[in-house]
mmCIF file of C-alpha atoms and ligand atoms in Angstrom:
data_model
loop_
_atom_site.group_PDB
_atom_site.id
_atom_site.type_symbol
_atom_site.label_atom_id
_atom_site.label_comp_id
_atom_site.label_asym_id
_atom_site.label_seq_id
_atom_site.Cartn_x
_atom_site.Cartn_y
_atom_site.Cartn_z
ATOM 1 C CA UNK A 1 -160.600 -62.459 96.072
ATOM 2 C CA UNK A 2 -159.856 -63.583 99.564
ATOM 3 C CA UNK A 3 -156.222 -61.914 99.519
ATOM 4 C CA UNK A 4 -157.553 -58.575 98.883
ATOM 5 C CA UNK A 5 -160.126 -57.918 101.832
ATOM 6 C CA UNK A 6 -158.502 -56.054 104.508
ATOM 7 C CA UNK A 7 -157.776 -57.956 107.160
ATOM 8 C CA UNK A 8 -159.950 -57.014 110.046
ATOM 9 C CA UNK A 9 -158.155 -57.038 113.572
ATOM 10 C CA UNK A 10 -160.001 -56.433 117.206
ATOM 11 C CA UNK A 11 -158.837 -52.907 117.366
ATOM 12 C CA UNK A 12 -160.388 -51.842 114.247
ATOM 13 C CA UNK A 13 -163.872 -53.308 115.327
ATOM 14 C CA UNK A 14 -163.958 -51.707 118.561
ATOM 15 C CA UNK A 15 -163.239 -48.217 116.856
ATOM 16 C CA UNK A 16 -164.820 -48.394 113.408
ATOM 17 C CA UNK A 17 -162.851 -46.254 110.756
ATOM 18 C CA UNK A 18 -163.423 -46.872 106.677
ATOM 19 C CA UNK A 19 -160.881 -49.473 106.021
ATOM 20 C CA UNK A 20 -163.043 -51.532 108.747
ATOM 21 C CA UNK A 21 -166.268 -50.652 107.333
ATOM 22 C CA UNK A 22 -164.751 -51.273 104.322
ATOM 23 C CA UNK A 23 -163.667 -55.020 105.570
ATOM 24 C CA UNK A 24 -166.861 -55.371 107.033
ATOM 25 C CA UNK A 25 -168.646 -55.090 103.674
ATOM 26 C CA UNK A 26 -166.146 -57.162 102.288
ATOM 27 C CA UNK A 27 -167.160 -59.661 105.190
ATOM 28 C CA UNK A 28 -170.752 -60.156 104.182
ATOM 29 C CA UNK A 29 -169.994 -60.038 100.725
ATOM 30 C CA UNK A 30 -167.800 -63.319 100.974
ATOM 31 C CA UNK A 31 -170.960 -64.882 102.928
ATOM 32 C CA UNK A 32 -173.482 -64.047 100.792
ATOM 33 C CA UNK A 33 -171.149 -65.092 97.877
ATOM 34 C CA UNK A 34 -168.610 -67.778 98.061
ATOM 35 C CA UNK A 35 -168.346 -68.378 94.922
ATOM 36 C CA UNK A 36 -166.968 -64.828 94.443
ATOM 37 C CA UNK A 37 -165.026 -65.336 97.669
ATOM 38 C CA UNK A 38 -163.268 -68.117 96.003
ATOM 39 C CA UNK A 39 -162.634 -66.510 92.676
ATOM 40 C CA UNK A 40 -158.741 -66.766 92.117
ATOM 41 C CA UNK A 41 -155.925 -65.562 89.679
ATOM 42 C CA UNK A 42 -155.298 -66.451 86.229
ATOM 43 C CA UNK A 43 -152.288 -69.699 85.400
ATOM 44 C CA UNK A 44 -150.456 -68.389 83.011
ATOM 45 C CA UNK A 45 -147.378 -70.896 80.670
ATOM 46 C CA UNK A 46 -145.969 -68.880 78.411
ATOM 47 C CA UNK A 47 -149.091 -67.366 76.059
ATOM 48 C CA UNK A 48 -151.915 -69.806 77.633
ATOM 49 C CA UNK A 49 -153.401 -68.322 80.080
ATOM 50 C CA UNK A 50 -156.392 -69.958 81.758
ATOM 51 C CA UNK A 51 -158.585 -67.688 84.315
ATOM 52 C CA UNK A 52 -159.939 -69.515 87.378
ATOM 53 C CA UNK A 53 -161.775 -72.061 86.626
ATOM 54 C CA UNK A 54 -161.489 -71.976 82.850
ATOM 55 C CA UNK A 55 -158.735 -74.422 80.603
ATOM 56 C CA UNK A 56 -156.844 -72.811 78.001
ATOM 57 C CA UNK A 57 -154.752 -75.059 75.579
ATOM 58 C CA UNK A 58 -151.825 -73.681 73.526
ATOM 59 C CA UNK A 59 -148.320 -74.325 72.493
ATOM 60 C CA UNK A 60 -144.874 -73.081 74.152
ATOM 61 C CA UNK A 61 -142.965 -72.434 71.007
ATOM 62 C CA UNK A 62 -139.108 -73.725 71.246
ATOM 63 C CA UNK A 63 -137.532 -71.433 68.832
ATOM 64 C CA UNK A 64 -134.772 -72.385 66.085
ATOM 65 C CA UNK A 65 -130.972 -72.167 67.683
ATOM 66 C CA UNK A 66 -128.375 -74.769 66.808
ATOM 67 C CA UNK A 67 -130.939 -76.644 65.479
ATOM 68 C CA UNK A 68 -134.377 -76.781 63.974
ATOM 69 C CA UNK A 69 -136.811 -75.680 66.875
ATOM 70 C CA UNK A 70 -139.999 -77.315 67.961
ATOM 71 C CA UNK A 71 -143.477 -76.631 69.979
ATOM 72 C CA UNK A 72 -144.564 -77.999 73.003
ATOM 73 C CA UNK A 73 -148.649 -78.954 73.203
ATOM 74 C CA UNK A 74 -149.640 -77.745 76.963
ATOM 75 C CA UNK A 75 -153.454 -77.346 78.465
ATOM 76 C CA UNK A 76 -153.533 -75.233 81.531
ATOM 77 C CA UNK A 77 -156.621 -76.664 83.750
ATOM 78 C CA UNK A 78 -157.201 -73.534 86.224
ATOM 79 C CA UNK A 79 -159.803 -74.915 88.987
ATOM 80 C CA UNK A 80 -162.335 -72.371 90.679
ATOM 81 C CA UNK A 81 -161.023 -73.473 93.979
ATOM 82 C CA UNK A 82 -157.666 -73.435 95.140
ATOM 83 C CA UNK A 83 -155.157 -75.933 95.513
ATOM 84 C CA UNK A 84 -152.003 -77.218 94.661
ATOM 85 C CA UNK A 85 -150.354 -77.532 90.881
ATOM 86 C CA UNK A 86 -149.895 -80.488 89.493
ATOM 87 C CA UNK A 87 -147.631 -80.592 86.634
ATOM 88 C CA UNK A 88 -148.202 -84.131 84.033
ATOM 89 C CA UNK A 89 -145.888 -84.650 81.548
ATOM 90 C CA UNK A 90 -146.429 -87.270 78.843
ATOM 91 C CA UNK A 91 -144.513 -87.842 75.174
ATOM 92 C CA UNK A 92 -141.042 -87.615 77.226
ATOM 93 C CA UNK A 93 -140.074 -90.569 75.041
ATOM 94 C CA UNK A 94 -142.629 -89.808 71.344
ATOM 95 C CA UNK A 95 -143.279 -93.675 70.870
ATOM 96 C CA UNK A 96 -144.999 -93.979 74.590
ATOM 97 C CA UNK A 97 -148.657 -93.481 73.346
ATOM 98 C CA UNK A 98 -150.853 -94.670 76.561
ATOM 99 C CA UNK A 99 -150.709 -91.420 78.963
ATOM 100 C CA UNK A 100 -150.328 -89.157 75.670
ATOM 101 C CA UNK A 101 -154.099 -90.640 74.622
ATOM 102 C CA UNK A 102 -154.852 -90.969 78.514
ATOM 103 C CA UNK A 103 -154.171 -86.659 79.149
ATOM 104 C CA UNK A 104 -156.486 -86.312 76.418
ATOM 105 C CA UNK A 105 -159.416 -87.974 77.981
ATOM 106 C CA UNK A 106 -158.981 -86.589 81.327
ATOM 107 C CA UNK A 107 -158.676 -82.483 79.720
ATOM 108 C CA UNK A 108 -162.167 -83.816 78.132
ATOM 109 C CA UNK A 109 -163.796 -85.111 81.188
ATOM 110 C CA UNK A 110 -162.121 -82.808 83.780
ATOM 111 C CA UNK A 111 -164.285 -80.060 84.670
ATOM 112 C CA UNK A 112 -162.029 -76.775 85.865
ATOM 113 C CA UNK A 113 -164.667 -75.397 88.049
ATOM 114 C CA UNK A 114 -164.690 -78.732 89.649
ATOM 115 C CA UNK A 115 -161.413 -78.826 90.223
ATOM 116 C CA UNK A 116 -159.187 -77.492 92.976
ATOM 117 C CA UNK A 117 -155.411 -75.706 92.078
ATOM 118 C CA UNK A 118 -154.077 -75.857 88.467
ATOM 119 C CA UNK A 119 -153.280 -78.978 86.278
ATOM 120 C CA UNK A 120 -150.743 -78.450 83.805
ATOM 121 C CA UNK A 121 -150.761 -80.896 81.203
ATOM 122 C CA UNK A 122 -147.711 -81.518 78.929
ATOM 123 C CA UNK A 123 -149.233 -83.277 76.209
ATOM 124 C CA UNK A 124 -146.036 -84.671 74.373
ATOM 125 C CA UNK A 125 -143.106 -83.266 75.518
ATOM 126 C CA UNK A 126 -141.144 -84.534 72.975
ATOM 127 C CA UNK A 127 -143.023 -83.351 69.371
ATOM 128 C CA UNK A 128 -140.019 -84.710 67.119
ATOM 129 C CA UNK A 129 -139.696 -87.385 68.759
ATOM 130 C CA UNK A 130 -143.544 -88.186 68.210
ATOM 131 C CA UNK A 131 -143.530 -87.480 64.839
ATOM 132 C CA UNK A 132 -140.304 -88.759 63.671
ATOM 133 C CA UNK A 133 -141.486 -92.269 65.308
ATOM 134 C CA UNK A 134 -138.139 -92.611 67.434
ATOM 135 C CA UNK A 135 -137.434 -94.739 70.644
ATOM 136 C CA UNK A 136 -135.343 -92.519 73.250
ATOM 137 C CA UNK A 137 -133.516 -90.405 70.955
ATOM 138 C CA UNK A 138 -134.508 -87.309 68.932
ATOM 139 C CA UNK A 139 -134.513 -87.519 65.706
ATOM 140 C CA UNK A 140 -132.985 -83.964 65.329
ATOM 141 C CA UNK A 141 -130.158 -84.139 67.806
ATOM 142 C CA UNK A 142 -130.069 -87.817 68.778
ATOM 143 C CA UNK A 143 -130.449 -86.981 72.398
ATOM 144 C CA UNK A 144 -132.936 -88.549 74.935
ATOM 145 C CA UNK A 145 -135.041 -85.883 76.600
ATOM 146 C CA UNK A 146 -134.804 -87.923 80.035
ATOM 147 C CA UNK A 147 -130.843 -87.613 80.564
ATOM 148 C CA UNK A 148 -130.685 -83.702 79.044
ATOM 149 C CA UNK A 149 -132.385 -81.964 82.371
ATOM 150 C CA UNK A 150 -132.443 -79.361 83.374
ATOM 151 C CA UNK A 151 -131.339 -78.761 79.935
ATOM 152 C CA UNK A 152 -130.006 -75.037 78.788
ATOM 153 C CA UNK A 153 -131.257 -72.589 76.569
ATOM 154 C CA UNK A 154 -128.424 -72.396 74.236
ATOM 155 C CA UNK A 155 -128.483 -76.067 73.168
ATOM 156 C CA UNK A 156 -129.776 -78.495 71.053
ATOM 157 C CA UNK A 157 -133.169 -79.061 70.802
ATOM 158 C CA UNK A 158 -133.949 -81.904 73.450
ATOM 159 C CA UNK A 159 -132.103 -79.259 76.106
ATOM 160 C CA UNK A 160 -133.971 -76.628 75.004
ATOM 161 C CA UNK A 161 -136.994 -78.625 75.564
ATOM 162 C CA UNK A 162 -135.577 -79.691 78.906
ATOM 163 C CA UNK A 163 -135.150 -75.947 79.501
ATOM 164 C CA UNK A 164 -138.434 -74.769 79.134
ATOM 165 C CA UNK A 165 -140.198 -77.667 80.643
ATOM 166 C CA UNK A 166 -137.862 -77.007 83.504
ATOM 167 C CA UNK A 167 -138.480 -73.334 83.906
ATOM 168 C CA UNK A 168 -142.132 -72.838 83.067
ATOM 169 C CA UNK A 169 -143.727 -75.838 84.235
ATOM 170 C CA UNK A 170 -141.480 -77.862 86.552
ATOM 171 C CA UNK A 171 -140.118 -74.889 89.130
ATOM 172 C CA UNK A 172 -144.358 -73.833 89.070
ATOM 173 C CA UNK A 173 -145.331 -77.107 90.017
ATOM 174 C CA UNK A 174 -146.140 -78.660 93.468
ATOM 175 C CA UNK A 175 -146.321 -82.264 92.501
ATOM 176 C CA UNK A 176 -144.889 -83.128 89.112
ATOM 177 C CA UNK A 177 -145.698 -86.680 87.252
ATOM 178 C CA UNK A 178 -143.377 -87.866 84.441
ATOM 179 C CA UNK A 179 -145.793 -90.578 82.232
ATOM 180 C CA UNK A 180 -143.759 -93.027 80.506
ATOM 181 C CA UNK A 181 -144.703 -96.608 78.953
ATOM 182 C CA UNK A 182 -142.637 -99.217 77.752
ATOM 183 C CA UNK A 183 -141.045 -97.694 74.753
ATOM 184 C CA UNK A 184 -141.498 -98.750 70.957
ATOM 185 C CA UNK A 185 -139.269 -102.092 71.783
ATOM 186 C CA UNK A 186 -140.196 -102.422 75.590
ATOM 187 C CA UNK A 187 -142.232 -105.178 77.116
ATOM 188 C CA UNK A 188 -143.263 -103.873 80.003
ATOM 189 C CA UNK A 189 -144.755 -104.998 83.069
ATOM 190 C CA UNK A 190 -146.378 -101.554 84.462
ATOM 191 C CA UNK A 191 -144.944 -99.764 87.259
ATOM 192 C CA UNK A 192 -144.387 -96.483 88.655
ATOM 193 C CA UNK A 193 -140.464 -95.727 89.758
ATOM 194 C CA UNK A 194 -140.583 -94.234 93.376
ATOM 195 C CA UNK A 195 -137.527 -92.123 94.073
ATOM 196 C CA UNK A 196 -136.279 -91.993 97.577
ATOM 197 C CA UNK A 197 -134.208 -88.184 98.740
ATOM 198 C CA UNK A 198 -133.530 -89.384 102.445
ATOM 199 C CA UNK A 199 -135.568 -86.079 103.550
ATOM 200 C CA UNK A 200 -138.659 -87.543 105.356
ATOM 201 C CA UNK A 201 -141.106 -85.054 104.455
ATOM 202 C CA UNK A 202 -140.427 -85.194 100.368
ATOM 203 C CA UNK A 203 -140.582 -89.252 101.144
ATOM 204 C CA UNK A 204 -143.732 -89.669 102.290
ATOM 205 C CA UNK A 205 -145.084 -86.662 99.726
ATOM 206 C CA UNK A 206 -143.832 -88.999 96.705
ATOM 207 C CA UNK A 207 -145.016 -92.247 98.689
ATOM 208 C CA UNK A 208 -148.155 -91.379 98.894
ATOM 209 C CA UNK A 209 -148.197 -90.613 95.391
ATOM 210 C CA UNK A 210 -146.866 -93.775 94.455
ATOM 211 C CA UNK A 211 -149.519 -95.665 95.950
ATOM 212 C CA UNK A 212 -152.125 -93.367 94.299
ATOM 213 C CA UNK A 213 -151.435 -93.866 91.390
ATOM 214 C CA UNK A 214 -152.843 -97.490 91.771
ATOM 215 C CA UNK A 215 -150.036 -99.465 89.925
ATOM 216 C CA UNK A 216 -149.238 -102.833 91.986
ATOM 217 C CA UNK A 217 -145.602 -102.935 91.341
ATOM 218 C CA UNK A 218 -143.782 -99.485 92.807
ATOM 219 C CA UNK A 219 -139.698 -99.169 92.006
ATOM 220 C CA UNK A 220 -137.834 -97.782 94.837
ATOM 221 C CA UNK A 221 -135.046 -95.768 93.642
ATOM 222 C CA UNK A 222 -132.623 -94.545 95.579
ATOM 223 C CA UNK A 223 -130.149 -93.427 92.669
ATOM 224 C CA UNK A 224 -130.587 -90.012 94.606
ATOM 225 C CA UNK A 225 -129.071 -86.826 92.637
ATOM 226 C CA UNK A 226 -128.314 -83.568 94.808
ATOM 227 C CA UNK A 227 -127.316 -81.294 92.026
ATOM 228 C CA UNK A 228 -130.147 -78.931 90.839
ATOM 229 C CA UNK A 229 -128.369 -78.259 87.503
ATOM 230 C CA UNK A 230 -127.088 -81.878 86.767
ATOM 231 C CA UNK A 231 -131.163 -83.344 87.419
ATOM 232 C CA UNK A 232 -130.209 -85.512 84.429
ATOM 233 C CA UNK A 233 -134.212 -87.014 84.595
ATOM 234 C CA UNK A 234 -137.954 -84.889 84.691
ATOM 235 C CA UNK A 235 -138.493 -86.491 88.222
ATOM 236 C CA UNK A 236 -134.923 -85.523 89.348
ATOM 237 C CA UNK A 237 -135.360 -81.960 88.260
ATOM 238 C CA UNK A 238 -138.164 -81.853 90.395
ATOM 239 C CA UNK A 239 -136.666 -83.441 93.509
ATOM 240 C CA UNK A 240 -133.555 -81.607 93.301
ATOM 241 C CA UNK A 241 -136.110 -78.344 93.498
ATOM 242 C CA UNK A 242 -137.779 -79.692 96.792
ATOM 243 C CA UNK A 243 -140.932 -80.839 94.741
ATOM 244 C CA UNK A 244 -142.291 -84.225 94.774
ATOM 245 C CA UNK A 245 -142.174 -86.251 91.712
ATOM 246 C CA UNK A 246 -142.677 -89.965 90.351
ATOM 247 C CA UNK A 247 -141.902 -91.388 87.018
ATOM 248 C CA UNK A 248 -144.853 -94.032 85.857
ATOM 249 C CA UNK A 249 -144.657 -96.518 83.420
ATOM 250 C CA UNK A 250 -147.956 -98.077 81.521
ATOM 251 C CA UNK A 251 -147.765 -99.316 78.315
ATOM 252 C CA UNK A 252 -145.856 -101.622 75.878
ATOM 253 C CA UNK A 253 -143.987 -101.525 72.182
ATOM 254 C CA UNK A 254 -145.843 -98.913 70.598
ATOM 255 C CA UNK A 255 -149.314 -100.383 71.297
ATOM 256 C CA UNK A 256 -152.147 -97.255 71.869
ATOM 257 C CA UNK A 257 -154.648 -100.100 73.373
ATOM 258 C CA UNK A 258 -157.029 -99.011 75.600
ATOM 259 C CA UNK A 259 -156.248 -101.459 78.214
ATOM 260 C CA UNK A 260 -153.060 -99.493 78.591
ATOM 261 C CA UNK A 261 -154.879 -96.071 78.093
ATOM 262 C CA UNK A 262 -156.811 -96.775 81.030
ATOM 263 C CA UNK A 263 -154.589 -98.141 83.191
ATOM 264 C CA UNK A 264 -153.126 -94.367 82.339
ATOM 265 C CA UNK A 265 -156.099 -92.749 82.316
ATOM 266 C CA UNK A 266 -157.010 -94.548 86.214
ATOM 267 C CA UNK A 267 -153.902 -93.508 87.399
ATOM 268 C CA UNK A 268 -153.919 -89.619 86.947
ATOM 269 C CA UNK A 269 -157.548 -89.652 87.799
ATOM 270 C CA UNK A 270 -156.389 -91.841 91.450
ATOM 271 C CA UNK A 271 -153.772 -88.743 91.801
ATOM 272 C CA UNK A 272 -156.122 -85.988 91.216
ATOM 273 C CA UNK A 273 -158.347 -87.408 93.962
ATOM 274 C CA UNK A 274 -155.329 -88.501 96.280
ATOM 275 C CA UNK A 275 -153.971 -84.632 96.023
ATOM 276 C CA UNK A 276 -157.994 -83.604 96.829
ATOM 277 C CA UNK A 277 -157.821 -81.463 93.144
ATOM 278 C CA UNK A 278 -161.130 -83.839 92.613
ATOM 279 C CA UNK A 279 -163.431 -85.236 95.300
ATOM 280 C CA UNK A 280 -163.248 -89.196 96.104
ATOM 281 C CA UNK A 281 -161.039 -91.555 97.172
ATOM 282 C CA UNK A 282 -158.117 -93.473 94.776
ATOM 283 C CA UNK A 283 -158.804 -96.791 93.980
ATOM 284 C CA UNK A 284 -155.552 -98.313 95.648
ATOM 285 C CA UNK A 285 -153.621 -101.763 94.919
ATOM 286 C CA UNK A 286 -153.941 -103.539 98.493
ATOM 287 C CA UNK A 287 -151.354 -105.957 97.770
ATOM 288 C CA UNK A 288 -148.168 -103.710 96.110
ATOM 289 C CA UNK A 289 -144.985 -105.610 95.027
ATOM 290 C CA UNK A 290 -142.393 -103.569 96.428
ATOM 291 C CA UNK A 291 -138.933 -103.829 94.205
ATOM 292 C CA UNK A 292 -135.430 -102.482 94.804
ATOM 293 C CA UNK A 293 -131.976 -102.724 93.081
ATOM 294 C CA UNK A 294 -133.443 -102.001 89.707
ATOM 295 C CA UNK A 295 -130.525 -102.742 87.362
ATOM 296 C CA UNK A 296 -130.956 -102.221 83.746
ATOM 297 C CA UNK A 297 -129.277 -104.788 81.833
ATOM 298 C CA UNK A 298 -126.660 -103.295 78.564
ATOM 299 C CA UNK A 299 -126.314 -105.113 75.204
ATOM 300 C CA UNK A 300 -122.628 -105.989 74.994
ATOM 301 C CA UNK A 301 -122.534 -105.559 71.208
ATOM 302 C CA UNK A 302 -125.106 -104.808 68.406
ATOM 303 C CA UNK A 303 -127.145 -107.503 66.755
ATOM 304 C CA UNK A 304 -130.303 -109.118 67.241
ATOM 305 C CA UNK A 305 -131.693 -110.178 70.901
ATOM 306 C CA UNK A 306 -134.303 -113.217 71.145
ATOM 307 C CA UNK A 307 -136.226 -113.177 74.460
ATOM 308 C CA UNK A 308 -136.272 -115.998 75.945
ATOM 309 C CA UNK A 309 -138.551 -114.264 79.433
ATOM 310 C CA UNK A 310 -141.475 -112.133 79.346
ATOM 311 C CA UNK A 311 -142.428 -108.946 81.196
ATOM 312 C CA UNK A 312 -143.250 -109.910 84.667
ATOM 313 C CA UNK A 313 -142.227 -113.037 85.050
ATOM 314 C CA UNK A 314 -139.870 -113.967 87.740
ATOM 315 C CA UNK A 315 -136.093 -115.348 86.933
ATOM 316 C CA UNK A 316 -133.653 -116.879 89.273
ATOM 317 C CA UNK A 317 -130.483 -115.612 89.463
ATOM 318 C CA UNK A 318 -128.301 -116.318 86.787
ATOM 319 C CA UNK A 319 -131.438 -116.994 84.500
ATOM 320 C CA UNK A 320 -131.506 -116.964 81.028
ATOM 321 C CA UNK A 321 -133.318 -113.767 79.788
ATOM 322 C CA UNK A 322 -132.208 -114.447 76.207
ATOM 323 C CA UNK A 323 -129.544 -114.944 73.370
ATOM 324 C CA UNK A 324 -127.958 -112.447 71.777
ATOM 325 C CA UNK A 325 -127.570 -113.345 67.963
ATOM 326 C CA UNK A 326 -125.732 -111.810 64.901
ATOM 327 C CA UNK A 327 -126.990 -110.346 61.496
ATOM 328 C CA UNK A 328 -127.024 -114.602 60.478
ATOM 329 C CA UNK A 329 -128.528 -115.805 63.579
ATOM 330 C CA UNK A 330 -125.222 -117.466 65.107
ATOM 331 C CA UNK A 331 -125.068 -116.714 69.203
ATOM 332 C CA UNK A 332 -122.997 -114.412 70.390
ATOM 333 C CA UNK A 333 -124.123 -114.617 74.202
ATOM 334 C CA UNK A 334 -126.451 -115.590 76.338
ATOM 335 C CA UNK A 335 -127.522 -112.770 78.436
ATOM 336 C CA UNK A 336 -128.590 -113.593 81.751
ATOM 337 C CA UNK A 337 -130.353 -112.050 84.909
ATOM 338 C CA UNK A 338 -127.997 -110.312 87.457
ATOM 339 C CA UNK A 339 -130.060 -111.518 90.661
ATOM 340 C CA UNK A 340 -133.614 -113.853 90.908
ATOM 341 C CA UNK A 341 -136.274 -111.064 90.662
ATOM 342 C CA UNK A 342 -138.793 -109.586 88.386
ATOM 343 C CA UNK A 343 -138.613 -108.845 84.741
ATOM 344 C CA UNK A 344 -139.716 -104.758 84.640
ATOM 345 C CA UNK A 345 -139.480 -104.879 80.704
ATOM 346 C CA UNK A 346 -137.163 -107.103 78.271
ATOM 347 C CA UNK A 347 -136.440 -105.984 74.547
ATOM 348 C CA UNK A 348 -139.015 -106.972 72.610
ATOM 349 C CA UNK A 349 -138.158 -106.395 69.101
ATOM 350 C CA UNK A 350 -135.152 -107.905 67.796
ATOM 351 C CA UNK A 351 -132.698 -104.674 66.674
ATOM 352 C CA UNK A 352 -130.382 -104.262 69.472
ATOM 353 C CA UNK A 353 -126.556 -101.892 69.696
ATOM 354 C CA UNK A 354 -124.271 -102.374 71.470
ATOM 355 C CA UNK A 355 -124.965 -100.399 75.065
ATOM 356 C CA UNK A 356 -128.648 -100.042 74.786
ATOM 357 C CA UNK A 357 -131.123 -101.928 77.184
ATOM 358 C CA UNK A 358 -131.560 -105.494 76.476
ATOM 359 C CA UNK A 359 -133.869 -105.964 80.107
ATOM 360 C CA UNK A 360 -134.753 -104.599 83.525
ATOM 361 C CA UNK A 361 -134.671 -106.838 86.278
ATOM 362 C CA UNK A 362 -135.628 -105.774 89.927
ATOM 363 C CA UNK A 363 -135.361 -107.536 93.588
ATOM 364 C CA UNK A 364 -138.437 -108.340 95.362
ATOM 365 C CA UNK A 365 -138.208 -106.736 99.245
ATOM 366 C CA UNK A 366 -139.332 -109.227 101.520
ATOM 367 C CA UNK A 367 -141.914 -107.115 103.906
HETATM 368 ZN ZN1 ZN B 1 -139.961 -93.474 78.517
#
């Protein structure tokens, strides 16, 4: 271990004692082995431990409280080299299937004495969620995980999830990735939301991993939060820490395709190399559709919505995105877009309440 051979200054050479005869051995051990020299410590989340470069998979139990408790599926990917962590958290919402499916590949394929630093993979944050089936809320408390950060350890079950994710893996992490798709009623247009703090260095850390991540349309979003214990959102609980995060989105009403998997799949693999955990060079959109003023458009009452736009296309302002009908099919609005833009996702599956998402519709910035 590098850390642990005395350090070896001019004074020390001139006048040899043991501790520099002892660094001297040390020395021309480290030449004649560099593998050895580059052996480092064991990544430890909760019980999985994974020596350097080993993987160790396990689960970070979140115990019963006011409500039923859960377990969170993690693989801890220690490289033989060092480097930074990377923290990548998929299942946030359980029906976004393409980076769930897409983690799995890469903890096949990724080899840890390849790699350089520690991936921590969150397999699906979200287990009820999952395997209840449910779009943003938990079945169990009815929360969605992505507004209950940092979360607390006395609460339900989505902020005790928040909780742990927060402490164990998001405050360890030097770059953390929140993997989202459209959800089990979004039609979604891929894109990866790029947050903006106003401090220059975080910027251009969460810039550059914007563009990695080889998705042509990139979100800015400046809805900036300051308060480490109101983060609200993964990628806000990592900002708010000083650690650069992105949200990505790849992936569409429920579907597992592979086209979506890869797109996943391509995008964690562009990061891995972009962060130098894996040699090469991402494979980077040249011609990126830069967006701004992301405004997220809110059902005003329950019923049925019938697009009348897809994902992607672009509406003029004032443009129909759809009608809103009842339980019988009668109108009750038309429900238009805010600005001309692009459509990030629009509902597509017809039950709608009253508040929810109905579409997202972003500016172009003229560049
Ligand atoms: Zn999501």
């Amino acid at each position: 271990m590098v850390g642990a051979i005395p350090e070896v200054t001019s004074h020390e050479m001139m006048c040899p004692n043991r501790y520099a005869v002892a660094a001297l051995i040390a020395l021309l051990w480290t030449i004649a082995n560099p593998m050895q020299a580059q052996q480092r410590d064991a990544f430890r989340v909760g019980s999985i431990e994974a020596p350097a470069g080993q993987m160790a998979s396990g689960f970070l139990e979140i115990p019963a409280g006011v409500d039923e408790g859960t377990e969170i599926p993690v693989t801890v990917m220690n490289g033989a080299r060092p480097g930074p962590v990377l923290a990548l958290i998929a299942g946030t919402h359980g029906y976004e299937y393409p980076p769930i499916t897409a983690l799995q590949r890469v903890r096949r394929q990724l080899e840890p004495v390849e790699l350089a630093g520690t991936v921590i993979m969150v397999h699906v944050a979200n287990v009820p969620s999952f395997l209840g089936r449910t779009i943003y809320y938990s079945p169990i408390d009815g929360k969605n995980l992505n507004r209950a950060y940092p979360g607390r350890p006395d609460g339900t079950v989505s902020e005790r999830i928040a909780h742990t994710i927060t402490t164990q893996i998001i405050e360890r992490a030097d770059y953390v990735v929140d993997l989202h798709g459209g959800d089990g009623n979004e039609a979604l247009r891929p894109y990866v939301y790029m947050p903006v703090t106003g401090e220059a260095e975080l910027d251009a850390a969460v810039r550059g991993m914007a563009v990695a991540f080889g998705v042509d349309h990139i979100v800015i979003d400046e809805g900036r939060l300051v308060d480490p214990t109101r983060s609200v959102y993964t990628d806000q609980t990592a900002l708010t820490r000083g650690i650069p995060a992105i949200t990505t989105e790849t992936g569409q009403l429920g579907s597992n395709d592979d086209h979506w998997v890869d797109m996943a799949e391509r995008g964690i693999w562009n990061l891995l190399r972009h962060l130098e955990m894996v040699a090469g060079k991402p494979e980077i959109e040249t011609a990126i559709v830069w967006l701004t003023d992301y405004q997220v458009i809110p059902s005003p009452a329950t019923g049925m919505f019938q697009p009348s736009v897809r994902d992607g296309y672009a509406v003029a302002e004032d443009g129909l995105l759809g009608v809103l009908v009842d339980f019988f099919g009668d109108p009750i609005s038309d429900i238009r877009a805010p600005f001309s833009g692009i459509v990030n996702y629009v509902l597509g599956t017809p039950p709608v309440s009253e508040g929810e998402p109905l579409a997202m519709v972003s500016r172009i910035v003229e560049r």
